[in-house]
Coordinates of C-alpha atoms in Angstrom, one line a residue:
M1 CA -185.6 -51.6 -120.8
A2 CA -184.0 -49.3 -117.6
S3 CA -179.9 -50.1 -116.9
E4 CA -179.1 -51.9 -113.3
F5 CA -178.3 -48.4 -112.3
D6 CA -181.8 -46.7 -113.1
R7 CA -183.5 -49.4 -111.7
H8 CA -182.1 -48.7 -108.2
F9 CA -182.0 -45.3 -108.7
N10 CA -185.6 -45.2 -108.9
E11 CA -186.1 -47.3 -105.8
V12 CA -184.1 -44.8 -103.9
R13 CA -185.6 -42.1 -105.5
A14 CA -189.3 -43.6 -104.3
L15 CA -188.2 -44.4 -101.1
L16 CA -187.2 -40.4 -100.7
Q17 CA -190.7 -39.4 -102.1
A18 CA -192.1 -42.0 -99.4
N19 CA -190.3 -39.9 -96.8
R20 CA -188.9 -43.7 -96.0
L21 CA -185.3 -41.8 -95.1
Y22 CA -183.3 -44.9 -93.3
E23 CA -184.3 -47.3 -96.4
A24 CA -183.8 -44.5 -98.8
L25 CA -180.4 -43.9 -97.0
G26 CA -179.1 -47.3 -97.6
A27 CA -180.4 -48.3 -100.8
A28 CA -178.5 -45.1 -101.6
V29 CA -175.1 -46.1 -100.2
R30 CA -175.5 -49.7 -102.1
L31 CA -175.7 -47.6 -105.2
T32 CA -173.2 -45.4 -105.2
K33 CA -171.1 -48.8 -103.9
A34 CA -172.6 -50.3 -107.0
H35 CA -171.5 -46.8 -109.6
P36 CA -169.3 -45.0 -107.9
A37 CA -168.4 -42.8 -110.7
I38 CA -172.1 -42.1 -111.5
T39 CA -172.8 -38.2 -110.9
A40 CA -176.8 -38.8 -110.2
G41 CA -176.2 -41.9 -107.5
H42 CA -174.0 -39.9 -105.5
N43 CA -176.9 -36.1 -105.4
I44 CA -179.7 -38.1 -104.3
L45 CA -176.9 -39.7 -101.4
G46 CA -176.4 -35.8 -100.4
V47 CA -180.4 -35.1 -100.5
I48 CA -180.2 -38.0 -98.1
H49 CA -177.8 -37.2 -95.8
A50 CA -179.5 -33.5 -96.0
S51 CA -182.9 -34.5 -95.0
H52 CA -181.0 -37.1 -92.1
G53 CA -179.8 -33.4 -90.7
D54 CA -176.3 -35.1 -91.5
A55 CA -174.4 -32.0 -93.0
T56 CA -171.4 -33.4 -93.3
S57 CA -172.1 -36.4 -94.8
A58 CA -174.3 -34.3 -97.6
A59 CA -172.0 -31.5 -98.8
A60 CA -169.2 -34.5 -98.7
S61 CA -171.9 -36.0 -101.4
F62 CA -172.6 -33.0 -103.0
K63 CA -169.0 -32.2 -103.7
K64 CA -168.3 -35.5 -105.1
A65 CA -171.4 -35.3 -107.3
A66 CA -169.7 -32.5 -108.4
T67 CA -166.1 -33.7 -109.4
L68 CA -167.2 -36.9 -111.3
D69 CA -169.6 -34.1 -113.7
T70 CA -168.2 -30.8 -113.5
R71 CA -170.5 -29.5 -115.9
W72 CA -174.4 -30.5 -114.0
D73 CA -174.7 -27.4 -112.0
E74 CA -177.0 -29.3 -109.7
P75 CA -174.8 -30.5 -106.7
H76 CA -173.6 -27.1 -106.8
T77 CA -177.5 -26.2 -105.9
N78 CA -177.8 -28.8 -103.2
L79 CA -175.0 -27.7 -101.5
G80 CA -175.9 -23.6 -101.7
L81 CA -179.1 -25.1 -100.3
L82 CA -177.1 -27.1 -97.9
F83 CA -175.5 -23.7 -96.3
C84 CA -178.3 -21.8 -96.4
Q85 CA -179.4 -23.9 -93.7
Q86 CA -176.3 -24.0 -91.8
K87 CA -176.9 -19.9 -92.4
E88 CA -173.1 -19.9 -94.3
F89 CA -174.8 -17.7 -96.8
G90 CA -171.4 -16.5 -97.9
R91 CA -170.3 -20.3 -99.4
A92 CA -173.9 -20.5 -100.8
V93 CA -173.1 -17.4 -103.1
E94 CA -170.4 -19.5 -104.1
S95 CA -172.2 -22.9 -104.8
F96 CA -174.6 -21.1 -106.7
R97 CA -172.4 -18.8 -108.9
A98 CA -171.0 -22.1 -110.1
A99 CA -174.2 -23.4 -110.4
R100 CA -175.0 -20.5 -112.7
A101 CA -172.3 -20.5 -114.5
L102 CA -172.6 -24.2 -115.2
N103 CA -176.0 -23.4 -116.3
P104 CA -177.4 -20.1 -116.6
A105 CA -180.4 -20.9 -117.4
S106 CA -181.7 -22.4 -113.9
T107 CA -184.0 -19.8 -111.8
A108 CA -183.7 -22.4 -109.2
A109 CA -179.3 -21.2 -108.5
A110 CA -181.0 -17.4 -109.6
L111 CA -183.8 -17.5 -107.2
N112 CA -181.4 -19.2 -104.2
L113 CA -178.4 -17.1 -105.0
G114 CA -180.8 -13.5 -104.6
N115 CA -182.6 -15.4 -101.3
A116 CA -178.6 -15.7 -99.7
L117 CA -177.5 -11.9 -101.4
R118 CA -180.1 -10.7 -99.9
E119 CA -179.6 -12.7 -96.1
L120 CA -176.0 -10.8 -96.4
G121 CA -177.2 -7.7 -97.0
H122 CA -177.2 -7.1 -100.6
G123 CA -179.8 -5.8 -101.2
D124 CA -179.3 -4.8 -105.1
E125 CA -177.4 -8.0 -105.8
A126 CA -180.3 -9.6 -104.7
C127 CA -183.0 -7.8 -107.1
A128 CA -180.6 -8.5 -109.8
S129 CA -180.5 -12.2 -109.2
Y130 CA -184.3 -11.8 -109.0
R131 CA -184.8 -10.0 -112.4
E132 CA -182.6 -12.7 -113.8
V133 CA -185.2 -15.5 -112.9
L134 CA -187.9 -13.5 -114.3
A135 CA -185.7 -13.0 -117.1
L136 CA -185.8 -16.2 -117.8
G137 CA -189.2 -17.0 -116.9
G138 CA -190.9 -20.0 -115.1
G139 CA -192.5 -21.5 -112.1
E140 CA -191.0 -19.3 -110.0
Q141 CA -192.1 -15.7 -111.3
S142 CA -194.5 -15.3 -108.0
L143 CA -191.3 -16.1 -105.8
A144 CA -189.5 -13.6 -107.5
H145 CA -191.4 -10.5 -107.9
N146 CA -192.5 -11.4 -103.4
N147 CA -188.5 -10.9 -102.8
I148 CA -188.0 -7.9 -105.0
G149 CA -190.9 -6.4 -102.9
A150 CA -189.6 -7.3 -99.6
I151 CA -186.1 -5.6 -100.4
L152 CA -188.2 -2.7 -102.0
L153 CA -189.8 -2.6 -98.9
D154 CA -186.9 -2.8 -96.7
Q155 CA -185.2 0.0 -98.5
G156 CA -188.3 2.0 -98.0
K157 CA -190.2 2.3 -101.9
I158 CA -193.3 0.8 -100.3
E159 CA -194.9 2.3 -104.1
D160 CA -192.7 0.0 -105.8
A161 CA -192.9 -2.9 -103.0
C162 CA -196.9 -2.5 -103.4
A163 CA -196.8 -3.3 -107.2
A164 CA -193.6 -6.2 -106.7
F165 CA -195.7 -7.6 -104.5
A166 CA -199.5 -7.1 -106.3
R167 CA -197.1 -9.0 -109.5
A168 CA -196.2 -11.5 -107.3
V169 CA -200.2 -12.3 -105.8
A170 CA -201.3 -12.3 -109.4
L171 CA -198.5 -14.6 -110.7
R172 CA -199.8 -16.9 -108.0
P173 CA -202.7 -15.8 -105.7
T174 CA -202.2 -18.7 -102.3
L175 CA -199.0 -17.5 -102.2
A176 CA -199.6 -16.0 -98.9
D177 CA -196.3 -14.6 -97.9
A178 CA -196.8 -12.1 -100.8
Q179 CA -200.8 -11.5 -99.7
R180 CA -198.8 -10.7 -96.2
N181 CA -196.5 -9.1 -97.8
L182 CA -199.0 -6.7 -100.0
G183 CA -201.1 -6.0 -96.6
R184 CA -197.8 -4.9 -95.2
A185 CA -197.1 -2.8 -97.8
L186 CA -200.2 -0.8 -98.0
R187 CA -200.7 -0.2 -94.6
A188 CA -197.2 1.3 -95.0
L189 CA -198.8 3.7 -97.6

């Protein structure tokens, strides 16, 4: 039998998935008031605040979640994504690195760390992070190959970029960005 927290948390998640954001916000606030020491409630409240465009409240919720459970990586990843939305890529890198330190197997943190590093112009570091995604396996590999290809293309390494884009398309033929990038790189040969 599900606990009271689990029932309320599942209600919040269902409202969020149904895009009923105002109801989800109210339910999440009630959830965190009733269960202030449970990390997952603060984390999902942060997600809802971010969905509402309230970056300040979202950051506060993610930080509260990270403080309550210093071993859980997800609040750090969510905080990093929030910083990326705000174009604060240096702060995003710090958050994604914190998430990776807590969970080295997190492909989401590794992929997004690469994205933030790329935005800062650190192409080689970004590629290293994307290669970690490839080493970890999972569903993010096509994105990692595509992003490696984009960096290689920017560096003028057109043949290597073509190979990376081709791997991305082979893994996920519906990845339109990789298809466009492959076409662009082939035209540059």
